C-alpha cells in the first residue's frame, strides 16, 4: 500500500454556482429537460465535487452512467471525457486500477480530438497515479513530468502543485525521502500562493506521513492534525481513511495501543463503506497485530476475515504481513506446526518483497539518471516533432479532401452546364422545326391537313431512294421528333433493333454529325430538303 496519497485530479469542475446545493436539488436540475445543457452538466459536476470522495462508488456510478449517456446524446465530447474521468476515480476507489486506467485512456482520446492540451495533461497526471499504484514508477514519473511541463507552460499553478506532489510521492516510494519532502514543500508553496493550502488536505497528510516514516513524530503529528481539519471540512472520506491509518501508525510507534486501535477501526469503517478491499485488508492486518497480545480469540476471528478477503490480492507485502500475523497467532495458540508453516510462507513472500525492493533500487537509479531536465527537454522536443509531423499529415489529408471536393464540384457544375446546354439546343431545334412547318406548309403540303414531307425532293437531295421502312420512320419523327426508339418500333410494328438500323442508315444518307439530338437533326434536315421554295 502507498501510505500517502496522490493528488488526484478527478474533479475538474470546481467553480460553479451549485457547490452548496444539496444532492436532491442538484438531481432536480440535471434531470430537467427544459433547462439548458450547460446548467444540467454543471449540476452533475457539482455533485461529483461534493460527494465523490464521501460515498460508495456504486452510488456514484449510477450518476456517471447517466452523465455519459446524456453527454453522448448531446454529442458533447467534453462531458463524455468528464464522465469517463469520474468513472476512473470510482474504479480507483474500488482498487480496480486496470479498469480505471482504461477509462482514463478513453477520456484522453476525447480530449486529444478536442485538441485540449491542458485537459490531456490533467488526465495524464491521473494516469501517472494509476501506474504509481501498480508500482510502475518509471511510467508514473514520465506521465507526471509530462503533465508538469504543460501546467508550467499554461501557468496553471494548482495543477503544477498537484504534479509536484505526485512526483514527491514517487521519490518517497523509492526511499528518497529528503527529495520527496523537497517536492512536497514546493507543492505546498504553490498551494499557499494560490490560497489553496486550506482546501487541499492531502498535501498536509503526505508531508506528515513522510515525517512519521522518518521517525519525527512531533512533525508528523503537526501535519496530520492540519490534514484532518481540512479533510473533515470537505468530507473527503477517501483521504480521511488514510489519515486514520497514519494516526494508528503514529500511536502504535508511541506504544499507545488503545488509541492506535481506535484510529484503525475508524479507517476500516470508512474503507468498508467505500468498498476498497486492498485498504480493508491492510486495516485488518494492523488491527489484528494491535489486539493480538491481549485478545488471541479476536485476532483469530480477524485472521479468517483477512484470509477470505485477500485471496485474489497480488500484493506480496500484504501477503507477507498476513502470514507473519498467522505465524504469531498460531504460535500464541501453541500450534507450532501451523506456526512454522505460516512462517515459511511469510518468508517466501518476504523474499519477493526483498526482490521488489531491489528492483526499486534499480528504478531509483534509472529515474535519477533518465529523467533529468536535459532528457526531459529532449523528450519534449521529440514529442513536438512528432506532433508537427502528425499535424502535417493531417493537413495533407485535409488538402487531398479539399482538392477531391473541388474536382467533384467542378464535375457537377460542368455536367449541369452540359445538360442545360443540350436542353437549349433541343429547344432551338424543335422551335426551328415548328417554324419550317408553319412557314412552308402552303407550298409543300399535299393537302389541307398539315405539313407533309416531299419524298421525291428528299430523294433527289440525298441522291438515293428511301425504302418504305425508312420513309415510315421519317414520318413518325415528323409527328414527334423526341420520340424514343421503342415508341417508334411500336408505331411502325417493328423491332427496336430494326428501328436502330433504319436510323443509322438515314444518319448516313443525310450526313447527320454526332449530336445529342440526332433524330431531331435528321427530321429537321428532311423538312429543309422538302422545302419547295428552294
Short mmCIF file of C-alpha atoms in Angstrom, two decimals:
data_model
loop_
_atom_site.label_atom_id
_atom_site.label_comp_id
_atom_site.label_asym_id
_atom_site.label_seq_id
_atom_site.Cartn_x
_atom_site.Cartn_y
_atom_site.Cartn_z
CA UNK A 1 0.00 0.00 0.00
CA UNK A 2 1.05 3.55 -0.60
CA UNK A 3 0.84 5.07 2.89
CA UNK A 4 0.45 8.52 1.41
CA UNK A 5 -1.94 9.57 -1.28
CA UNK A 6 -1.61 11.13 -4.70
CA UNK A 7 -3.06 14.49 -5.59
CA UNK A 8 -6.00 13.14 -7.56
CA UNK A 9 -7.30 15.47 -10.24
CA UNK A 10 -10.50 13.54 -10.90
CA UNK A 11 -12.73 16.51 -10.10
CA UNK A 12 -12.17 19.08 -12.80
CA UNK A 13 -15.21 21.33 -12.40
CA UNK A 14 -14.78 23.28 -9.19
CA UNK A 15 -16.04 26.77 -9.85
CA UNK A 16 -19.78 26.64 -10.32
CA UNK A 17 -22.89 28.05 -8.75
CA UNK A 18 -24.07 24.83 -7.12
CA UNK A 19 -21.29 23.96 -4.66
CA UNK A 20 -23.54 24.36 -1.61
CA UNK A 21 -26.73 22.85 -3.06
CA UNK A 22 -27.98 19.56 -1.59
CA UNK A 23 -27.97 16.38 -3.75
CA UNK A 24 -31.74 16.23 -4.26
CA UNK A 25 -31.82 19.80 -5.57
CA UNK A 26 -28.95 19.05 -7.93
CA UNK A 27 -30.78 15.98 -9.23
CA UNK A 28 -33.86 18.11 -9.99
CA UNK A 29 -31.62 20.28 -12.15
CA UNK A 30 -29.78 17.59 -14.15
CA UNK A 31 -32.99 15.63 -14.84
CA UNK A 32 -34.92 18.71 -16.03
CA UNK A 33 -35.08 18.51 -19.83
CA UNK A 34 -36.31 22.09 -20.10
CA UNK A 35 -33.08 23.53 -18.69
CA UNK A 36 -30.02 24.27 -20.79
CA UNK A 37 -27.44 21.53 -21.27
CA UNK A 38 -24.76 23.64 -19.60
CA UNK A 39 -26.81 24.01 -16.40
CA UNK A 40 -27.58 20.28 -16.27
CA UNK A 41 -23.93 19.30 -16.76
CA UNK A 42 -22.82 21.89 -14.20
CA UNK A 43 -25.16 20.34 -11.62
CA UNK A 44 -23.75 16.86 -12.31
CA UNK A 45 -20.14 18.01 -11.95
CA UNK A 46 -21.03 19.89 -8.77
CA UNK A 47 -22.40 16.65 -7.31
CA UNK A 48 -19.09 14.93 -8.07
CA UNK A 49 -17.17 17.74 -6.40
CA UNK A 50 -19.13 17.45 -3.17
CA UNK A 51 -19.89 13.74 -2.92
CA UNK A 52 -17.48 11.50 -4.89
CA UNK A 53 -14.95 11.26 -2.03
CA UNK A 54 -17.61 10.54 0.57
CA UNK A 55 -19.84 7.85 -0.97
CA UNK A 56 -19.59 4.24 -2.07
CA UNK A 57 -18.60 4.11 -5.77
CA UNK A 58 -21.78 2.17 -6.67
CA UNK A 59 -23.98 5.15 -5.82
CA UNK A 60 -21.85 7.50 -7.93
CA UNK A 61 -21.57 5.07 -10.86
CA UNK A 62 -25.31 5.32 -11.44
CA UNK A 63 -24.96 9.06 -11.98
CA UNK A 64 -21.78 8.64 -14.05
CA UNK A 65 -23.55 6.28 -16.48
CA UNK A 66 -26.45 8.75 -16.76
CA UNK A 67 -23.93 11.57 -17.30
CA UNK A 68 -22.18 9.69 -20.12
CA UNK A 69 -25.47 8.81 -21.86
CA UNK A 70 -26.63 12.41 -21.67
CA UNK A 71 -23.28 13.69 -22.97
CA UNK A 72 -23.38 11.18 -25.84
CA UNK A 73 -26.95 12.21 -26.67
CA UNK A 74 -25.85 15.86 -26.77
CA UNK A 75 -22.67 14.93 -28.67
CA UNK A 76 -20.51 16.66 -26.04
CA UNK A 77 -17.01 15.20 -26.09
CA UNK A 78 -16.07 17.42 -23.17
CA UNK A 79 -18.75 15.95 -20.93
CA UNK A 80 -18.14 12.39 -22.14
CA UNK A 81 -14.50 12.87 -21.09
CA UNK A 82 -15.61 14.26 -17.71
CA UNK A 83 -17.87 11.26 -17.14
CA UNK A 84 -15.08 8.81 -18.04
CA UNK A 85 -12.72 10.66 -15.71
CA UNK A 86 -15.17 10.31 -12.83
CA UNK A 87 -15.71 6.65 -13.68
CA UNK A 88 -11.96 6.15 -13.49
CA UNK A 89 -11.97 7.60 -9.98
CA UNK A 90 -14.84 5.31 -8.93
CA UNK A 91 -12.85 2.29 -10.10
CA UNK A 92 -9.76 3.73 -8.38
CA UNK A 93 -11.63 3.82 -5.06
CA UNK A 94 -12.62 0.20 -5.63
CA UNK A 95 -8.97 -0.68 -6.21
CA UNK A 96 -9.68 -1.76 -9.81
CA UNK A 97 -6.70 0.03 -11.33
CA UNK A 98 -6.84 -1.66 -14.74
CA UNK A 99 -10.44 -0.53 -15.26
CA UNK A 100 -9.56 2.94 -14.01
CA UNK A 101 -6.68 3.16 -16.49
CA UNK A 102 -8.94 2.07 -19.38
CA UNK A 103 -11.45 4.84 -18.58
CA UNK A 104 -8.70 7.47 -18.42
CA UNK A 105 -7.25 6.41 -21.77
CA UNK A 106 -10.70 6.76 -23.38
CA UNK A 107 -11.05 10.21 -21.83
CA UNK A 108 -7.62 11.19 -23.22
CA UNK A 109 -8.81 10.19 -26.69
CA UNK A 110 -11.77 12.59 -26.47
CA UNK A 111 -9.63 15.43 -25.12
CA UNK A 112 -6.98 14.84 -27.80
CA UNK A 113 -9.64 15.06 -30.52
CA UNK A 114 -10.67 18.38 -28.96
CA UNK A 115 -7.01 19.50 -29.03
CA UNK A 116 -7.29 20.42 -25.35
CA UNK A 117 -3.69 20.01 -24.16
CA UNK A 118 -4.43 21.19 -20.62
CA UNK A 119 -7.15 18.59 -20.02
CA UNK A 120 -4.95 15.92 -21.59
CA UNK A 121 -2.23 16.85 -19.09
CA UNK A 122 -4.71 16.63 -16.19
CA UNK A 123 -5.74 13.16 -17.34
CA UNK A 124 -2.11 12.11 -17.79
CA UNK A 125 -1.46 13.15 -14.20
CA UNK A 126 -4.21 10.75 -13.16
CA UNK A 127 -2.76 8.01 -15.36
CA UNK A 128 0.53 8.53 -13.52
CA UNK A 129 -1.37 7.86 -10.27
CA UNK A 130 -2.57 4.53 -11.66
CA UNK A 131 0.95 3.46 -12.65
CA UNK A 132 2.24 4.51 -9.24
CA UNK A 133 -0.40 2.31 -7.62
CA UNK A 134 0.85 -0.55 -9.81
CA UNK A 135 4.48 0.11 -8.75
CA UNK A 136 5.44 1.05 -12.32
CA UNK A 137 7.40 4.08 -11.14
CA UNK A 138 9.15 4.87 -14.40
CA UNK A 139 5.87 5.17 -16.30
CA UNK A 140 4.34 7.11 -13.43
CA UNK A 141 7.09 9.72 -13.31
CA UNK A 142 7.01 10.04 -17.10
CA UNK A 143 3.32 10.95 -17.02
CA UNK A 144 3.77 13.29 -14.04
CA UNK A 145 6.69 15.11 -15.64
CA UNK A 146 4.95 15.46 -18.98
CA UNK A 147 1.91 16.90 -17.24
CA UNK A 148 4.05 19.26 -15.16
CA UNK A 149 5.64 20.73 -18.30
CA UNK A 150 2.19 21.50 -19.73
CA UNK A 151 1.00 23.03 -16.46
CA UNK A 152 4.08 25.26 -16.31
CA UNK A 153 3.59 26.37 -19.90
CA UNK A 154 -0.07 27.16 -19.24
CA UNK A 155 0.78 28.80 -15.86
CA UNK A 156 -1.70 26.55 -14.04
CA UNK A 157 -0.17 26.75 -10.58
CA UNK A 158 -2.53 24.46 -8.66
CA UNK A 159 -2.14 21.76 -11.28
CA UNK A 160 1.65 22.28 -11.04
CA UNK A 161 1.40 21.74 -7.29
CA UNK A 162 -0.59 18.53 -7.82
CA UNK A 163 2.06 17.19 -10.21
CA UNK A 164 4.92 18.18 -7.87
CA UNK A 165 3.10 16.44 -5.02
CA UNK A 166 2.84 13.26 -7.07
CA UNK A 167 6.48 13.34 -8.15
CA UNK A 168 7.40 13.79 -4.49
CA UNK A 169 5.43 10.65 -3.65
CA UNK A 170 7.34 8.72 -6.29
CA UNK A 171 10.58 9.71 -4.55
CA UNK A 172 9.07 8.60 -1.23
CA UNK A 173 8.14 5.24 -2.80
CA UNK A 174 11.73 4.63 -3.90
CA UNK A 175 13.06 5.74 -0.50
CA UNK A 176 14.45 9.13 -1.46
CA UNK A 177 12.63 10.76 1.44
CA UNK A 178 14.56 14.02 1.60
CA UNK A 179 13.97 14.61 -2.11
CA UNK A 180 10.31 13.68 -1.60
CA UNK A 181 9.96 16.37 1.08
CA UNK A 182 11.62 18.89 -1.24
CA UNK A 183 8.99 18.30 -3.93
CA UNK A 184 6.14 18.27 -1.44
CA UNK A 185 7.29 21.58 0.02
CA UNK A 186 7.50 23.06 -3.49
CA UNK A 187 3.92 21.92 -4.00
CA UNK A 188 2.91 23.44 -0.68
CA UNK A 189 4.34 26.84 -1.65
CA UNK A 190 2.24 26.86 -4.82
CA UNK A 191 -0.88 25.89 -2.88
CA UNK A 192 -0.18 28.72 -0.44
CA UNK A 193 0.45 31.12 -3.33
CA UNK A 194 -2.98 30.28 -4.75
CA UNK A 195 -4.71 30.24 -1.37
CA UNK A 196 -5.41 26.51 -1.62
CA UNK A 197 -3.42 25.23 1.37
CA UNK A 198 -6.60 25.24 3.48
CA UNK A 199 -8.58 23.34 0.85
CA UNK A 200 -6.13 20.57 -0.05
CA UNK A 201 -5.68 18.32 2.96
CA UNK A 202 -3.72 15.69 1.05
CA UNK A 203 -0.55 17.78 0.95
CA UNK A 204 -0.52 18.01 4.76
CA UNK A 205 -1.29 14.29 5.01
CA UNK A 206 1.56 13.37 2.68
CA UNK A 207 4.15 15.51 4.45
CA UNK A 208 3.02 14.18 7.84
CA UNK A 209 3.29 10.59 6.61
CA UNK A 210 6.88 11.10 5.47
CA UNK A 211 7.86 12.66 8.81
CA UNK A 212 6.27 9.63 10.50
CA UNK A 213 8.31 7.32 8.31
CA UNK A 214 11.45 9.25 9.24
CA UNK A 215 10.62 8.86 12.93
CA UNK A 216 9.89 12.54 13.55
CA UNK A 217 6.63 12.01 15.44
CA UNK A 218 6.19 15.62 16.54
CA UNK A 219 6.32 16.99 12.98
CA UNK A 220 4.21 14.10 11.76
CA UNK A 221 1.50 14.80 14.33
CA UNK A 222 1.52 18.53 13.50
CA UNK A 223 0.97 17.97 9.77
CA UNK A 224 -1.54 15.16 10.25
CA UNK A 225 -3.58 17.40 12.54
CA UNK A 226 -3.70 20.08 9.82
CA UNK A 227 -4.68 17.44 7.27
CA UNK A 228 -7.59 16.23 9.41
CA UNK A 229 -9.07 19.71 9.80
CA UNK A 230 -9.14 20.27 6.02
CA UNK A 231 -10.26 16.76 5.02
CA UNK A 232 -13.03 16.78 7.59
CA UNK A 233 -14.31 20.17 6.42
CA UNK A 234 -14.80 18.90 2.85
CA UNK A 235 -15.88 15.39 3.98
CA UNK A 236 -13.14 13.71 1.92
CA UNK A 237 -13.69 10.24 3.36
CA UNK A 238 -11.32 8.61 0.86
CA UNK A 239 -8.36 10.55 2.29
CA UNK A 240 -9.72 10.55 5.84
CA UNK A 241 -9.33 6.76 5.88
CA UNK A 242 -5.63 7.25 5.11
CA UNK A 243 -5.39 9.91 7.82
CA UNK A 244 -6.81 7.50 10.43
CA UNK A 245 -4.42 4.77 9.29
CA UNK A 246 -1.46 7.13 9.66
CA UNK A 247 -2.62 8.16 13.11
CA UNK A 248 -2.86 4.49 14.08
CA UNK A 249 0.74 4.01 12.93
CA UNK A 250 1.78 7.10 14.87
CA UNK A 251 0.27 5.94 18.17
CA UNK A 252 1.49 2.38 17.63
CA UNK A 253 5.03 3.74 17.31
CA UNK A 254 4.48 5.63 20.59
CA UNK A 255 3.22 2.46 22.29
CA UNK A 256 -0.30 3.82 22.86
CA UNK A 257 -2.12 0.75 21.55
CA UNK A 258 -5.70 1.58 22.61
CA UNK A 259 -5.61 4.90 20.74
CA UNK A 260 -3.99 3.23 17.73
CA UNK A 261 -6.77 0.58 17.74
CA UNK A 262 -9.47 3.26 17.81
CA UNK A 263 -7.93 5.01 14.81
CA UNK A 264 -7.56 1.83 12.75
CA UNK A 265 -11.22 0.97 13.45
CA UNK A 266 -12.25 4.36 12.06
CA UNK A 267 -10.15 3.80 8.95
CA UNK A 268 -11.63 0.31 8.50
CA UNK A 269 -15.17 1.63 8.87
CA UNK A 270 -14.69 4.14 6.05
CA UNK A 271 -12.95 1.68 3.73
CA UNK A 272 -15.80 -0.81 4.18
CA UNK A 273 -18.24 1.91 3.16
CA UNK A 274 -16.10 2.80 0.13
CA UNK A 275 -15.54 -0.85 -0.80
CA UNK A 276 -11.75 -0.82 -1.26
CA UNK A 277 -10.69 -4.38 -0.42
CA UNK A 278 -6.96 -3.67 -0.51
CA UNK A 279 -7.20 -0.93 2.11
CA UNK A 280 -9.60 -3.08 4.15
CA UNK A 281 -7.03 -5.89 4.28
CA UNK A 282 -4.31 -3.51 5.40
CA UNK A 283 -6.59 -2.19 8.14
CA UNK A 284 -7.49 -5.71 9.28
CA UNK A 285 -3.87 -6.85 9.43
CA UNK A 286 -2.88 -3.84 11.52
CA UNK A 287 -5.95 -4.25 13.75
CA UNK A 288 -5.12 -7.91 14.36
CA UNK A 289 -1.50 -7.09 15.17
CA UNK A 290 -2.63 -4.45 17.65
CA UNK A 291 -5.04 -6.72 19.56
CA UNK A 292 -3.08 -9.98 19.29
CA UNK A 293 -1.11 -9.76 22.53
CA UNK A 294 -4.25 -9.10 24.60
CA UNK A 295 -7.01 -10.95 22.71
CA UNK A 296 -6.00 -14.05 20.78
CA UNK A 297 -9.57 -15.15 20.05
CA UNK A 298 -10.47 -11.86 18.41
CA UNK A 299 -7.22 -11.93 16.44
CA UNK A 300 -8.13 -15.42 15.15
CA UNK A 301 -11.56 -14.12 14.09
CA UNK A 302 -9.92 -11.25 12.22
CA UNK A 303 -7.50 -13.71 10.67
CA UNK A 304 -10.36 -15.59 8.99
CA UNK A 305 -11.79 -12.36 7.57
CA UNK A 306 -8.37 -11.35 6.22
CA UNK A 307 -7.77 -14.72 4.54
CA UNK A 308 -11.18 -14.61 2.88
CA UNK A 309 -10.87 -11.06 1.56
CA UNK A 310 -7.23 -11.34 0.42
CA UNK A 311 -7.50 -14.44 -1.76
CA UNK A 312 -7.22 -12.52 -5.02
CA UNK A 313 -4.58 -9.97 -3.98
CA UNK A 314 -1.21 -9.89 -5.77
CA UNK A 315 0.43 -7.59 -3.20
CA UNK A 316 3.44 -9.53 -1.87
CA UNK A 317 3.93 -7.13 1.03
CA UNK A 318 0.34 -7.66 2.17
CA UNK A 319 0.69 -11.45 1.88
CA UNK A 320 3.96 -11.36 3.79
CA UNK A 321 2.34 -9.34 6.59
CA UNK A 322 -0.69 -11.66 6.59
CA UNK A 323 1.36 -14.84 7.05
CA UNK A 324 3.50 -13.13 9.66
CA UNK A 325 0.30 -12.38 11.57
CA UNK A 326 -0.86 -16.00 11.20
CA UNK A 327 2.53 -17.17 12.45
CA UNK A 328 2.10 -15.07 15.59
CA UNK A 329 -1.48 -16.28 16.09
CA UNK A 330 -0.64 -19.98 15.84
CA UNK A 331 2.45 -19.51 17.96
CA UNK A 332 0.32 -17.93 20.71
CA UNK A 333 -2.03 -20.93 20.44
CA UNK A 334 0.98 -23.26 20.68
CA UNK A 335 0.15 -24.76 17.29
CA UNK A 336 3.78 -24.91 16.33
CA UNK A 337 3.40 -26.98 13.14
CA UNK A 338 0.97 -24.46 11.70
CA UNK A 339 3.07 -21.60 13.03
CA UNK A 340 6.12 -22.98 11.22
CA UNK A 341 4.11 -23.36 8.00
CA UNK A 342 2.92 -19.76 8.23
CA UNK A 343 6.44 -18.56 8.94
CA UNK A 344 7.77 -20.33 5.84
CA UNK A 345 5.05 -18.68 3.70
CA UNK A 346 5.81 -15.35 5.31
CA UNK A 347 9.48 -15.71 4.37
CA UNK A 348 8.58 -16.83 0.84
CA UNK A 349 6.59 -13.66 0.21
CA UNK A 350 9.11 -11.59 2.15
CA UNK A 351 11.76 -12.79 -0.30
CA UNK A 352 9.55 -11.49 -3.09
CA UNK A 353 9.27 -8.19 -1.22
CA UNK A 354 13.06 -8.02 -0.99
CA UNK A 355 13.31 -8.67 -4.73
CA UNK A 356 10.83 -5.87 -5.33
CA UNK A 357 12.88 -3.59 -3.10
CA UNK A 358 15.98 -4.45 -5.10
CA UNK A 359 14.06 -3.62 -8.25
CA UNK A 360 13.02 -0.34 -6.67
CA UNK A 361 16.68 0.41 -6.01
CA UNK A 362 17.36 -0.08 -9.71
CA UNK A 363 14.38 2.07 -10.61
CA UNK A 364 15.68 4.74 -8.25
CA UNK A 365 18.92 4.96 -10.18
CA UNK A 366 17.11 4.87 -13.51
CA UNK A 367 14.78 7.68 -12.52
CA UNK A 368 17.58 9.86 -11.22
CA UNK A 369 19.58 9.46 -14.42
CA UNK A 370 16.91 9.06 -17.07
CA UNK A 371 14.54 11.81 -16.08
CA UNK A 372 16.86 14.71 -15.59
CA UNK A 373 15.97 18.04 -17.15
CA UNK A 374 18.03 17.60 -20.32
CA UNK A 375 16.50 14.25 -21.21
CA UNK A 376 13.04 15.55 -20.47
CA UNK A 377 13.56 18.55 -22.72
CA UNK A 378 14.78 16.20 -25.45
CA UNK A 379 11.64 14.14 -24.97
CA UNK A 380 9.51 17.25 -25.24
CA UNK A 381 11.32 18.24 -28.42
CA UNK A 382 10.74 14.79 -29.87
CA UNK A 383 7.08 14.95 -28.89
CA UNK A 384 6.89 18.35 -30.56
CA UNK A 385 8.38 16.98 -33.78
CA UNK A 386 6.02 14.04 -33.72
CA UNK A 387 3.11 16.39 -33.19
CA UNK A 388 4.28 18.58 -36.08
CA UNK A 389 4.61 15.51 -38.32
CA UNK A 390 1.11 14.36 -37.39
CA UNK A 391 -0.16 17.88 -37.99
CA UNK A 392 1.49 17.93 -41.44
CA UNK A 393 -0.04 14.57 -42.27
CA UNK A 394 -3.40 15.84 -41.10
CA UNK A 395 -3.04 18.98 -43.22
CA UNK A 396 -2.06 16.87 -46.24
CA UNK A 397 -5.14 14.72 -45.70
CA UNK A 398 -7.35 17.79 -45.47
CA UNK A 399 -5.71 19.19 -48.63
CA UNK A 400 -6.43 15.99 -50.56
CA UNK A 401 -10.00 16.01 -49.30
CA UNK A 402 -10.33 19.66 -50.35
CA UNK A 403 -8.89 19.03 -53.83
CA UNK A 404 -11.14 16.00 -54.26
CA UNK A 405 -14.14 18.07 -53.20
CA UNK A 406 -13.23 20.81 -55.69
CA UNK A 407 -12.90 18.28 -58.52
CA UNK A 408 -16.27 16.77 -57.67
CA UNK A 409 -17.85 20.22 -57.59
CA UNK A 410 -16.32 21.10 -60.98
CA UNK A 411 -17.62 17.85 -62.47
CA UNK A 412 -21.08 18.55 -61.09
CA UNK A 413 -21.07 22.12 -62.45
CA UNK A 414 -19.82 21.02 -65.90
CA UNK A 415 -22.37 18.20 -66.04
CA UNK A 416 -25.18 20.56 -65.20
CA UNK A 417 -23.85 23.06 -67.75
CA UNK A 418 -23.82 20.40 -70.46
CA UNK A 419 -27.32 19.24 -69.57
CA UNK A 420 -28.61 22.78 -69.70
CA UNK A 421 -26.78 23.38 -72.99
CA UNK A 422 -28.30 20.22 -74.52
CA UNK A 423 -31.72 21.35 -73.40
CA UNK A 424 -31.21 24.70 -75.07
CA UNK A 425 -30.04 23.00 -78.27
CA UNK A 426 -33.05 20.73 -78.22
CA UNK A 427 -35.38 23.67 -77.69
CA UNK A 428 -33.79 25.59 -80.58
CA UNK A 429 -34.04 22.61 -82.93
CA UNK A 430 -37.68 21.91 -82.08
CA UNK A 431 -38.51 25.59 -82.50
CA UNK A 432 -36.86 25.60 -85.92
CA UNK A 433 -38.86 22.52 -86.95
CA UNK A 434 -42.13 24.20 -85.96
CA UNK A 435 -41.11 27.35 -87.77
CA UNK A 436 -40.31 25.47 -91.00
CA UNK A 437 -43.58 23.56 -90.80
CA UNK A 438 -45.56 26.77 -90.35
CA UNK A 439 -43.70 28.85 -92.92
CA UNK A 440 -43.73 26.35 -95.76
CA UNK A 441 -46.94 24.44 -95.13
CA UNK A 442 -48.81 26.02 -98.06
CA UNK A 443 -46.06 25.38 -100.59
CA UNK A 444 -45.02 21.84 -99.59
CA UNK A 445 -48.27 20.43 -98.27
CA UNK A 446 -50.19 17.81 -100.28
CA UNK A 447 -53.47 18.58 -98.54
CA UNK A 448 -55.02 20.93 -96.10
CA UNK A 449 -54.50 18.58 -93.17
CA UNK A 450 -50.97 19.74 -92.32
CA UNK A 451 -47.35 19.55 -93.30
CA UNK A 452 -46.10 16.51 -95.25
CA UNK A 453 -42.59 15.52 -96.34
CA UNK A 454 -41.83 15.59 -100.08
CA UNK A 455 -40.31 12.18 -100.78
CA UNK A 456 -39.14 12.92 -104.30
CA UNK A 457 -37.34 16.13 -103.33
CA UNK A 458 -35.68 14.43 -100.38
CA UNK A 459 -34.50 11.52 -102.55
CA UNK A 460 -33.19 13.98 -105.12
CA UNK A 461 -31.21 15.84 -102.45
CA UNK A 462 -29.66 12.73 -100.93
CA UNK A 463 -29.20 11.14 -104.38
CA UNK A 464 -30.76 7.79 -103.42
CA UNK A 465 -34.12 6.18 -102.92
CA UNK A 466 -35.65 5.84 -99.47
CA UNK A 467 -37.16 2.42 -98.71
CA UNK A 468 -40.59 2.05 -97.13
CA UNK A 469 -39.27 1.30 -93.64
CA UNK A 470 -37.07 4.40 -93.57
CA UNK A 471 -39.89 6.53 -95.00
CA UNK A 472 -42.27 5.29 -92.31
CA UNK A 473 -39.70 6.16 -89.60
CA UNK A 474 -39.21 9.65 -91.03
CA UNK A 475 -42.95 10.36 -90.96
CA UNK A 476 -43.21 9.13 -87.36
CA UNK A 477 -40.36 11.51 -86.44
CA UNK A 478 -42.20 14.33 -88.24
CA UNK A 479 -45.06 13.93 -85.76
CA UNK A 480 -42.81 13.58 -82.70
CA UNK A 481 -39.07 14.49 -83.06
CA UNK A 482 -38.22 13.44 -79.50
CA UNK A 483 -39.87 10.02 -79.62
CA UNK A 484 -37.84 7.05 -78.34
CA UNK A 485 -36.71 4.11 -80.47
CA UNK A 486 -39.04 1.81 -78.52
CA UNK A 487 -42.04 4.04 -79.21
CA UNK A 488 -41.13 4.25 -82.92
CA UNK A 489 -40.91 0.44 -83.03
CA UNK A 490 -44.41 0.14 -81.53
CA UNK A 491 -45.89 2.58 -84.07
CA UNK A 492 -44.07 1.04 -87.04
CA UNK A 493 -44.74 -2.54 -85.88
CA UNK A 494 -41.03 -3.30 -85.97
CA UNK A 495 -38.33 -4.42 -83.57
CA UNK A 496 -36.24 -1.91 -81.67
CA UNK A 497 -33.12 -3.28 -83.39
CA UNK A 498 -34.75 -2.72 -86.78
CA UNK A 499 -35.52 0.89 -85.88
CA UNK A 500 -31.91 1.38 -84.78
CA UNK A 501 -30.63 0.06 -88.14
CA UNK A 502 -33.03 2.31 -90.05
CA UNK A 503 -31.95 5.40 -88.15
CA UNK A 504 -28.25 4.62 -88.63
CA UNK A 505 -28.78 4.35 -92.41
CA UNK A 506 -30.60 7.66 -92.58
CA UNK A 507 -27.97 9.39 -90.43
CA UNK A 508 -25.53 8.31 -93.10
CA UNK A 509 -27.85 9.32 -96.01
CA UNK A 510 -28.47 12.78 -94.56
CA UNK A 511 -24.90 13.19 -93.30
CA UNK A 512 -26.00 13.85 -89.71
CA UNK A 513 -22.97 14.57 -87.50
CA UNK A 514 -22.58 13.33 -83.92
CA UNK A 515 -25.04 15.14 -81.70
CA UNK A 516 -27.06 14.65 -78.55
CA UNK A 517 -30.23 15.06 -80.64
CA UNK A 518 -29.53 13.20 -83.90
CA UNK A 519 -33.19 12.29 -84.53
CA UNK A 520 -34.24 15.94 -84.24
CA UNK A 521 -31.40 16.94 -86.59
CA UNK A 522 -32.47 14.21 -89.02
CA UNK A 523 -36.11 15.30 -89.29
CA UNK A 524 -35.07 18.97 -89.43
CA UNK A 525 -32.86 18.24 -92.42
CA UNK A 526 -35.63 16.20 -94.07
CA UNK A 527 -38.03 19.15 -93.67
CA UNK A 528 -35.49 21.53 -95.18
CA UNK A 529 -34.94 19.20 -98.15
CA UNK A 530 -38.73 19.07 -98.66
CA UNK A 531 -38.89 22.87 -98.98
CA UNK A 532 -40.39 23.70 -102.38
CA UNK A 533 -39.20 27.27 -102.17
CA UNK A 534 -35.59 26.24 -102.62
#
